[in-house]
PDB file of C-alpha atoms and ligand atoms in Angstrom:
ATOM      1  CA  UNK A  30     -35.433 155.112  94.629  1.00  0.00           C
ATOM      2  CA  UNK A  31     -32.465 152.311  95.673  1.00  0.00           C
ATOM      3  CA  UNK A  32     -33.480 149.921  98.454  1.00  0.00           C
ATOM      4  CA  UNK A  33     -31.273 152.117 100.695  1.00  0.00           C
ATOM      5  CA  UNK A  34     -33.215 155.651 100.148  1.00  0.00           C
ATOM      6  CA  UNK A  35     -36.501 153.068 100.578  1.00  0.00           C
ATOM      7  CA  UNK A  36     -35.989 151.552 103.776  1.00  0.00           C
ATOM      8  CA  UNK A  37     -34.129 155.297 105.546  1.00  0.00           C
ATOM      9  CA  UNK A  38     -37.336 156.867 104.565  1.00  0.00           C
ATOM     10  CA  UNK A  39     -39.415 154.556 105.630  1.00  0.00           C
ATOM     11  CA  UNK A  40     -37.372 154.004 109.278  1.00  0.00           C
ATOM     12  CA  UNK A  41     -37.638 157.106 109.585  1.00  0.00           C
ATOM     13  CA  UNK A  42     -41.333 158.501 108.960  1.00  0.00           C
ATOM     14  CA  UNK A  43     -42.428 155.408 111.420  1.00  0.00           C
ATOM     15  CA  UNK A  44     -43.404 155.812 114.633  1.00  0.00           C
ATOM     16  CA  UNK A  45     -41.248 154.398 117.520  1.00  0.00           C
ATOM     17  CA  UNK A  46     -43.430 151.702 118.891  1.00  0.00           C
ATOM     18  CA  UNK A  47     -44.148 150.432 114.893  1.00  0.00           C
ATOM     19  CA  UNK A  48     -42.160 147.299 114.238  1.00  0.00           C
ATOM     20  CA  UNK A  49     -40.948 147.341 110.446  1.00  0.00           C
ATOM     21  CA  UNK A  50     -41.199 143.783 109.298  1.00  0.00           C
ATOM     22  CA  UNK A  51     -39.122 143.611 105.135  1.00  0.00           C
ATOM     23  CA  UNK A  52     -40.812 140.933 103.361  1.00  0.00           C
ATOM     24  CA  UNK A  53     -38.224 139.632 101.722  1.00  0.00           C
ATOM     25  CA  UNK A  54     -40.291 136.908  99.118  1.00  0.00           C
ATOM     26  CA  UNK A  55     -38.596 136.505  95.734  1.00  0.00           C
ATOM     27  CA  UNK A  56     -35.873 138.799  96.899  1.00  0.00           C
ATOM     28  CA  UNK A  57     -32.250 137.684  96.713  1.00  0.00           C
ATOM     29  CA  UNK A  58     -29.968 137.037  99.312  1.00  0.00           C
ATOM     30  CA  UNK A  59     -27.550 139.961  98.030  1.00  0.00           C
ATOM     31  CA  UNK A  60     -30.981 142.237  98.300  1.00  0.00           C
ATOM     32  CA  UNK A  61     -31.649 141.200 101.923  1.00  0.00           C
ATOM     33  CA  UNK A  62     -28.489 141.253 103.230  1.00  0.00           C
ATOM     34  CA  UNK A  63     -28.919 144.845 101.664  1.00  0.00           C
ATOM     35  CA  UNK A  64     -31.371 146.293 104.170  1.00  0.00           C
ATOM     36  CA  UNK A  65     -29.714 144.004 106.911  1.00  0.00           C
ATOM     37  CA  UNK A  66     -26.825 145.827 106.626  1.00  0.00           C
ATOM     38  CA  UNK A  67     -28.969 148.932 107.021  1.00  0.00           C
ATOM     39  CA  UNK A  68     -29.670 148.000 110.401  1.00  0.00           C
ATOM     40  CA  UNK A  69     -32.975 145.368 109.619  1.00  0.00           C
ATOM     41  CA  UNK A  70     -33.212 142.365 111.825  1.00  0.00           C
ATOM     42  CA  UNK A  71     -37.157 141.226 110.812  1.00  0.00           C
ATOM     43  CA  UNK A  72     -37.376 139.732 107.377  1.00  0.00           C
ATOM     44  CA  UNK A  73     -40.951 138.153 106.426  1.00  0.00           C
ATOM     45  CA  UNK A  74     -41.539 134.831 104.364  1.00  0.00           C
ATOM     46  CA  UNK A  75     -44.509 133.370 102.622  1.00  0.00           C
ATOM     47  CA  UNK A  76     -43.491 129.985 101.897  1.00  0.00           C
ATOM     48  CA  UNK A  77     -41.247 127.671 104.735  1.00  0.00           C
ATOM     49  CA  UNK A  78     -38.838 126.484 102.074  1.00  0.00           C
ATOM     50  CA  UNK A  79     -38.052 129.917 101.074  1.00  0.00           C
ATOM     51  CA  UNK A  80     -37.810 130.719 104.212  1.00  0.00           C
ATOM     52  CA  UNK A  81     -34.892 127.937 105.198  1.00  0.00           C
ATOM     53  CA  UNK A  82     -32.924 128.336 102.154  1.00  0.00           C
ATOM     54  CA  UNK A  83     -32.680 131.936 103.316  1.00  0.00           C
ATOM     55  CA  UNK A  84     -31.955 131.537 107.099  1.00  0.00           C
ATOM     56  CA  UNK A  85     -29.233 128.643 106.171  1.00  0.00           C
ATOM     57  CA  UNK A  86     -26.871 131.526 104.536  1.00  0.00           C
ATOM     58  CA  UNK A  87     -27.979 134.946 105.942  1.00  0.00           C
ATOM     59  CA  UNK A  88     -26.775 136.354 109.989  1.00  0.00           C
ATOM     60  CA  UNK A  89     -28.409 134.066 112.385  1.00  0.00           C
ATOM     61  CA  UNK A  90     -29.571 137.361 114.209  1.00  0.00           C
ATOM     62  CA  UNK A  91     -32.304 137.650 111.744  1.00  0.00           C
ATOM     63  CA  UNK A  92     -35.721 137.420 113.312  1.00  0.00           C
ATOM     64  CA  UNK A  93     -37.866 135.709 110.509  1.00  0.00           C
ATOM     65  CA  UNK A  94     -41.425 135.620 110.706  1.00  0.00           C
ATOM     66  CA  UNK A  95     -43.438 133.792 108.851  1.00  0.00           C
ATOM     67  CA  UNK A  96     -46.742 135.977 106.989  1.00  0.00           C
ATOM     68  CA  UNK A  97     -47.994 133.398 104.248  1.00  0.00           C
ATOM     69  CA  UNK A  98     -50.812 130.771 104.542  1.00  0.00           C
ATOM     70  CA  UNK A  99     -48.749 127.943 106.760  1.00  0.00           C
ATOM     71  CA  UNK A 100     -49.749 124.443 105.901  1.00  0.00           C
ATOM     72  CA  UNK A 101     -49.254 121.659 108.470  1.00  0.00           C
ATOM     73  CA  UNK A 102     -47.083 119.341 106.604  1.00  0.00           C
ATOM     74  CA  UNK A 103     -44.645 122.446 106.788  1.00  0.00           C
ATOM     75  CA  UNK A 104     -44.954 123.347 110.541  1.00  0.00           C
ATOM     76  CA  UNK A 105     -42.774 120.959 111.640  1.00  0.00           C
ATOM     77  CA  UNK A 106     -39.421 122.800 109.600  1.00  0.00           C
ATOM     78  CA  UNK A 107     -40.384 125.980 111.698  1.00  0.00           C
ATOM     79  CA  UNK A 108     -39.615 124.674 114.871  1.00  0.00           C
ATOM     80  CA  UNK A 109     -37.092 126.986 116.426  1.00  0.00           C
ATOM     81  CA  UNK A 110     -36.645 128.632 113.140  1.00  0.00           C
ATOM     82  CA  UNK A 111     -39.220 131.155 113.287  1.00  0.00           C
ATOM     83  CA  UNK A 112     -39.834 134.263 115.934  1.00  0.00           C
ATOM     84  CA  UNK A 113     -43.141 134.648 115.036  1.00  0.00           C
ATOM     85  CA  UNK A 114     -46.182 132.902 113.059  1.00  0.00           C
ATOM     86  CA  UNK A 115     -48.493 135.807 111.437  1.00  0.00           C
ATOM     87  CA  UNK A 116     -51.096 133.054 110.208  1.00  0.00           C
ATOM     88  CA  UNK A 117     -52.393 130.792 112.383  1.00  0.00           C
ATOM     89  CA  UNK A 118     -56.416 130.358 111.023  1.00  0.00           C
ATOM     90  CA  UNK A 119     -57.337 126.915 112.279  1.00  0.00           C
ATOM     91  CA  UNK A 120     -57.903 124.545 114.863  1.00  0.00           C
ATOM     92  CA  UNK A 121     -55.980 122.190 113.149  1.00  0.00           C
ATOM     93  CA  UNK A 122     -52.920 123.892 112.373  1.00  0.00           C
ATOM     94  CA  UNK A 123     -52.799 124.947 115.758  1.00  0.00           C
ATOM     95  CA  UNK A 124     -52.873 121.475 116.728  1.00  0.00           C
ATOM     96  CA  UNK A 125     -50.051 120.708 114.323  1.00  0.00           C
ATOM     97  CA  UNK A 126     -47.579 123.501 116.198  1.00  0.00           C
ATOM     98  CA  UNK A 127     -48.450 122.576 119.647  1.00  0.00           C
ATOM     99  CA  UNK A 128     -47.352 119.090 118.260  1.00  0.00           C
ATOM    100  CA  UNK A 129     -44.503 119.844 116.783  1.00  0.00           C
ATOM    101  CA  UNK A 130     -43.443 122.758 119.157  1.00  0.00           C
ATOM    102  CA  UNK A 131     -43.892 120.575 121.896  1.00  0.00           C
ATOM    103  CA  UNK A 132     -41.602 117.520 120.901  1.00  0.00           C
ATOM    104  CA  UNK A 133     -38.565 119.854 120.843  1.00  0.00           C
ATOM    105  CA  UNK A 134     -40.079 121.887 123.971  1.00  0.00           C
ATOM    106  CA  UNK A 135     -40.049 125.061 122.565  1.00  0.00           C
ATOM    107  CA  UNK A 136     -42.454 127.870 122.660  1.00  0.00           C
ATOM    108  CA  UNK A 137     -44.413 128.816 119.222  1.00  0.00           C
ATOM    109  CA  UNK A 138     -45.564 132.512 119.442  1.00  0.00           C
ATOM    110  CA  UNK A 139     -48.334 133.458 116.997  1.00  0.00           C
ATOM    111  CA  UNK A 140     -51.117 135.779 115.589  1.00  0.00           C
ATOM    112  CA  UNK A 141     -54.399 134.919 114.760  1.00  0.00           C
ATOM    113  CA  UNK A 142     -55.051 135.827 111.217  1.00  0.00           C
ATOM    114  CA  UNK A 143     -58.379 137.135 110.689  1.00  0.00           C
ATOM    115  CA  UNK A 144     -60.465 136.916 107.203  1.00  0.00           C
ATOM    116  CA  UNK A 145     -61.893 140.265 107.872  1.00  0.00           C
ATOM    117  CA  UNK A 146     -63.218 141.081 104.828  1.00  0.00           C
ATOM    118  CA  UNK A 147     -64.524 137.858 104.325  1.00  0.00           C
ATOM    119  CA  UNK A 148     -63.019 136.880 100.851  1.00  0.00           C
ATOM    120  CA  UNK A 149     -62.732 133.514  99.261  1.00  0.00           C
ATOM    121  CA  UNK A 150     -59.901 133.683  98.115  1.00  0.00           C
ATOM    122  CA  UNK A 151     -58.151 134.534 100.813  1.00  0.00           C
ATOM    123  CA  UNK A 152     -56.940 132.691 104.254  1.00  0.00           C
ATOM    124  CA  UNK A 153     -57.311 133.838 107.581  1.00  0.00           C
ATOM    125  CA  UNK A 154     -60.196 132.755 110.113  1.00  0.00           C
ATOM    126  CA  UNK A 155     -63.721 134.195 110.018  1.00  0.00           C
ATOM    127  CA  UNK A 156     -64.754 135.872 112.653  1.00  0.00           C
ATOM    128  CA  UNK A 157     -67.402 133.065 113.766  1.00  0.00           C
ATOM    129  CA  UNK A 158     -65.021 130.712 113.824  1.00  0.00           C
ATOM    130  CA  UNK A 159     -62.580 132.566 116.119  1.00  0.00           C
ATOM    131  CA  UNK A 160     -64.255 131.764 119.610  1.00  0.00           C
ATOM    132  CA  UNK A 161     -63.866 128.066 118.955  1.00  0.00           C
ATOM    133  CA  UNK A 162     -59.879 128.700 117.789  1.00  0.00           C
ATOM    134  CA  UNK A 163     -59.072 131.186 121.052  1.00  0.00           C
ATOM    135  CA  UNK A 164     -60.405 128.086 123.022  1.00  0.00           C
ATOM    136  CA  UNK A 165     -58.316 125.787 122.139  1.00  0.00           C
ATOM    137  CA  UNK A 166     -55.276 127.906 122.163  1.00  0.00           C
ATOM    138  CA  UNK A 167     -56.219 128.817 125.925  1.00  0.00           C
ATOM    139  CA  UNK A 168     -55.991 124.215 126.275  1.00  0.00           C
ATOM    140  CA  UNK A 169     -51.982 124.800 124.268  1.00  0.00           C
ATOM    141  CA  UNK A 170     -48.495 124.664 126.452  1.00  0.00           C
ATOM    142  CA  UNK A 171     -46.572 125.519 123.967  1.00  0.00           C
ATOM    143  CA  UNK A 172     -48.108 127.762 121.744  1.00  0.00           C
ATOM    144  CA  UNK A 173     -48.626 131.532 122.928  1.00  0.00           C
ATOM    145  CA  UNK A 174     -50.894 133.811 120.906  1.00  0.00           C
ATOM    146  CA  UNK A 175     -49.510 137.159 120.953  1.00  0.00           C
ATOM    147  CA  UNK A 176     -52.010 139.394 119.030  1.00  0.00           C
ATOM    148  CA  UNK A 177     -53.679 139.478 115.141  1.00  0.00           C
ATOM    149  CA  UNK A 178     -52.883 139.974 111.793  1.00  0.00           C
ATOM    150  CA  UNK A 179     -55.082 141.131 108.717  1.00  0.00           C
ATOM    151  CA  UNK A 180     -54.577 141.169 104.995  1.00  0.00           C
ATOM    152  CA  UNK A 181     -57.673 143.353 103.993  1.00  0.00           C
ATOM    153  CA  UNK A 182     -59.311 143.735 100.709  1.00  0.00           C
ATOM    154  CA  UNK A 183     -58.000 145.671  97.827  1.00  0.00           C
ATOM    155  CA  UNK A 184     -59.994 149.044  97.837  1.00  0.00           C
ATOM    156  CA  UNK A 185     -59.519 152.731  98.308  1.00  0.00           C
ATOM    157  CA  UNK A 186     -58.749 154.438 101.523  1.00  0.00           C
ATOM    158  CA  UNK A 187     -61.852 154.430 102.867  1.00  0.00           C
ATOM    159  CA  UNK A 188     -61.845 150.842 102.469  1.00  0.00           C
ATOM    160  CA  UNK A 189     -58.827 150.027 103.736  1.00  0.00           C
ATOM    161  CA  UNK A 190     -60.010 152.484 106.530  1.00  0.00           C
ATOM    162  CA  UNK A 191     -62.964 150.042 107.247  1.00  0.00           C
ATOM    163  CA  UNK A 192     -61.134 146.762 107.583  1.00  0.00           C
ATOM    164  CA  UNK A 193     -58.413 148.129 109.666  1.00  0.00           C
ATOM    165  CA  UNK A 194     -61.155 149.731 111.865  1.00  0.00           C
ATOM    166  CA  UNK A 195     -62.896 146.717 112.349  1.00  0.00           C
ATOM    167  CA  UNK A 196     -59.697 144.833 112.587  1.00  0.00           C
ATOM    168  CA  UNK A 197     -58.436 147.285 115.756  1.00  0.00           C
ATOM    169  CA  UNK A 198     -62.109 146.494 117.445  1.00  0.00           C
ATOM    170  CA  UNK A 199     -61.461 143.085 117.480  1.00  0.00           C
ATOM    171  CA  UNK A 200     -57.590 143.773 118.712  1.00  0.00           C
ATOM    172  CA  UNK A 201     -59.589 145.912 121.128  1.00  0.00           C
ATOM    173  CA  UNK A 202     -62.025 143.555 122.633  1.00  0.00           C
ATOM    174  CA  UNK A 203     -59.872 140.917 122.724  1.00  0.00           C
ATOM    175  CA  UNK A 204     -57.362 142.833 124.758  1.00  0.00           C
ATOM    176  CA  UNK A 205     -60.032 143.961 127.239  1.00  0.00           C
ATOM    177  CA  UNK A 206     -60.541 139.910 128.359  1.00  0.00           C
ATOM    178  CA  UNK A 207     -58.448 137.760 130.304  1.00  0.00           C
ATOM    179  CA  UNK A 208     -57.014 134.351 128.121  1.00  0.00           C
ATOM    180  CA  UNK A 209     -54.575 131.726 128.878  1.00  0.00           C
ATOM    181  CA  UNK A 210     -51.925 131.851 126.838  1.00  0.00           C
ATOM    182  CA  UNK A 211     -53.237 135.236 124.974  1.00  0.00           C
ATOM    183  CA  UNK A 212     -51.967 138.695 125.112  1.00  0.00           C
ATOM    184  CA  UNK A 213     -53.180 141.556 122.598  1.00  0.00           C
ATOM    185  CA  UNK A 214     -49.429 142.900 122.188  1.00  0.00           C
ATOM    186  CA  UNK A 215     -49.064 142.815 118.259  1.00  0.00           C
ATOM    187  CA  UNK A 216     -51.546 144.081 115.687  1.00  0.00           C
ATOM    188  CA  UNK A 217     -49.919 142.999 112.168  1.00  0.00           C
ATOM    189  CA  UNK A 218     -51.667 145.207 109.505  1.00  0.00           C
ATOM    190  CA  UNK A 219     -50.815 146.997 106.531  1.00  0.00           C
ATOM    191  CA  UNK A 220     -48.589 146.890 103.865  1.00  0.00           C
ATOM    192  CA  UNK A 221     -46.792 149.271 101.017  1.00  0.00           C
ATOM    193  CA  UNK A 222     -50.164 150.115  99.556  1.00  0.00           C
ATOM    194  CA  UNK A 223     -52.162 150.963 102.921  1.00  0.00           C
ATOM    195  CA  UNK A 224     -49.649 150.940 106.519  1.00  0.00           C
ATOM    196  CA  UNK A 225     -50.358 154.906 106.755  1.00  0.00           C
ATOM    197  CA  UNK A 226     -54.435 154.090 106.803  1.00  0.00           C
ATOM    198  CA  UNK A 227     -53.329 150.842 108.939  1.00  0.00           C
ATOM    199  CA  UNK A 228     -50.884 153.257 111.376  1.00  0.00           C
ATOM    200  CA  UNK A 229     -53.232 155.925 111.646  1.00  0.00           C
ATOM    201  CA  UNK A 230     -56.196 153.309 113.076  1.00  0.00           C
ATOM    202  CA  UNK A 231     -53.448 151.800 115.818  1.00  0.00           C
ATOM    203  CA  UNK A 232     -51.287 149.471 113.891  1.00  0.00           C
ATOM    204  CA  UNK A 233     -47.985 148.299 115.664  1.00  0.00           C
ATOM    205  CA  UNK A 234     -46.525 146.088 112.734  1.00  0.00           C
ATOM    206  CA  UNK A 235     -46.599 146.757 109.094  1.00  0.00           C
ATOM    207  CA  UNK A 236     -45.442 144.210 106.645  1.00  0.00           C
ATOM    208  CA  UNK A 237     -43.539 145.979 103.857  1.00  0.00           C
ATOM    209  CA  UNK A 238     -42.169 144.645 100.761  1.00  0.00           C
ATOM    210  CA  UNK A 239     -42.290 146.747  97.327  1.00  0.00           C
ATOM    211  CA  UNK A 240     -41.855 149.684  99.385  1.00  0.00           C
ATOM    212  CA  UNK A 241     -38.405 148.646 100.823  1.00  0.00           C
ATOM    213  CA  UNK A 242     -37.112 146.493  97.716  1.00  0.00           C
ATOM    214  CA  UNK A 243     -38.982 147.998  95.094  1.00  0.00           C
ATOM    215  CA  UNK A 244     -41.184 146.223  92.458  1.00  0.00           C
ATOM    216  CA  UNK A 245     -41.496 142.665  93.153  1.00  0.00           C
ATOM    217  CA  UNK A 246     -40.812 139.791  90.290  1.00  0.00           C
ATOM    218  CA  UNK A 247     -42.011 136.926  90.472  1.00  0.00           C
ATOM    219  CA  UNK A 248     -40.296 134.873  87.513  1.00  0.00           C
ATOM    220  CA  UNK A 249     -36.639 136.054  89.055  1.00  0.00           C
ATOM    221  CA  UNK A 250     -36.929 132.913  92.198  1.00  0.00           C
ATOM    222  CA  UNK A 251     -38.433 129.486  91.212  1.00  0.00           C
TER     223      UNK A 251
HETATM  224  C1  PLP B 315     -46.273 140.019 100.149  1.00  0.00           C
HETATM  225  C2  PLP B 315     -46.935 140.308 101.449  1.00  0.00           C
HETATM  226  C3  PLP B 315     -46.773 141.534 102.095  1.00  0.00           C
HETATM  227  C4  PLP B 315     -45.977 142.691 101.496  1.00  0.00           C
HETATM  228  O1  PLP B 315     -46.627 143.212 100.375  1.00  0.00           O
HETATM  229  P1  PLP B 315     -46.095 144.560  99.667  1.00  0.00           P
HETATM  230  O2  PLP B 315     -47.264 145.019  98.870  1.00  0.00           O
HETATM  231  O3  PLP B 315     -44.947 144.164  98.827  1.00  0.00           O
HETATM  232  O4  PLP B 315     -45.729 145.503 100.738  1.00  0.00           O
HETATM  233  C5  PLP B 315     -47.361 141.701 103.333  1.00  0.00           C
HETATM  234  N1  PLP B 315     -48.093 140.723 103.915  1.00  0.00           N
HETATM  235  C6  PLP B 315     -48.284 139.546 103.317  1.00  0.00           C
HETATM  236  C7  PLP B 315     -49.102 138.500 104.019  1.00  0.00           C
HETATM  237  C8  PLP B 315     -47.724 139.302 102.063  1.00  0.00           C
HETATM  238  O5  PLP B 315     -47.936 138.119 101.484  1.00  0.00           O
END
């Protein structure tokens, strides 16, 4: 299927309160201006330079938000670049975006990504860990956390049915509490392999790539 016949299907078998984010990584700028055209405004980065090079030539309505691990060095190119940080995992880098956020006095908002299935190799806070992290964001100014995201482990549907599970309880106990500077507004999960499990468990923001633009390829950017 063309990127066009992707992303009309797609628009159209979601749910009206589901927020389509097109992650746009290795993709061209002809490609995303593409599904702009068809009507996209929320593109999703892994890497900050990627993310710049893009923004610097594509509409300046584009809402870019920014899914990859984030290392501090890098924060300080988001500020007032990005609508929305999926992957804040640290004390530290929150830190680093108060910082930075705060010498231009501008408001950072952010999810709290959450290592749910506990893998290595992968980024995202563990769950003991997160108490200490939604303290200090309640001490921030400028940084407001507006919900989670998960990448999950690869597995079948009932695994992805799990993680997503467990994910929403934590969504859903969060929510329940009163924080400073936290609202439970966005849950980020799923992705072309697993957003119907991740819809179907209460999902409000899917992160789509291959399904919009098709097989990704790695050797065509950088
Ligand atoms: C690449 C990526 C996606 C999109 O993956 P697809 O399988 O292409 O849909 C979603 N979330 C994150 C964090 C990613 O890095």
């Amino acid at each position: 299927m063309s990127i066009e016949e992707n992303f009309i299907k797609l628009k159209n078998e979601l749910p009206e309160k589901v927020t389509l984010i097109s992650v746009s990584k290795t993709r061209s700028i002809a490609e995303i201006q593409n599904v702009y055209d068809l009507g996209e405004r929320n593109f999703g980065e892994n890497k900050v330079q990627e993310l710049m090079e893009k923004q610097e030539v594509l509409p300046k309505d584009i809402r870019w938000h920014l899914i990859g691990h984030l290392q501090r060095n890098k924060v300080k190119y988001l500020v007032g670049r990005v609508y929305l940080i999926h992957s804040l995992d640290s004390v530290r880098l929150l830190q680093e975006i108060e910082k930075q956020f705060s010498s231009k006095e501008l408001i950072a908002n952010v999810l709290i990504q959450i290592n749910i299935g506990r893998e290595e190799s992968k980024t995202g806070i563990m769950m003991e860990d997160l108490d200490e992290l939604i303290n200090a964001c309640e001490q921030c100014k400028n940084v407001k956390v507006k919900g989670i995201m998960a990448t999950i482990p690869k597995g079948d549907t009932e695994s992805c049915n799990y993680y997503f599970t467990k994910t929403k309880e934590v969504f859903d106990t969060l929510k329940t509490k009163s924080y400073k500077n936290i609202t439970m507004e966005i849950l980020s999960m799923g992705m072309s392999g697993d957003y119907k499990e991740a819809l179907k468990v209460g999902s409000n923001m899917i992160r789509i790539g291959e399904g919009v633009f098709g097989k990704r390829d790695y050797n065509k950017l950088k």
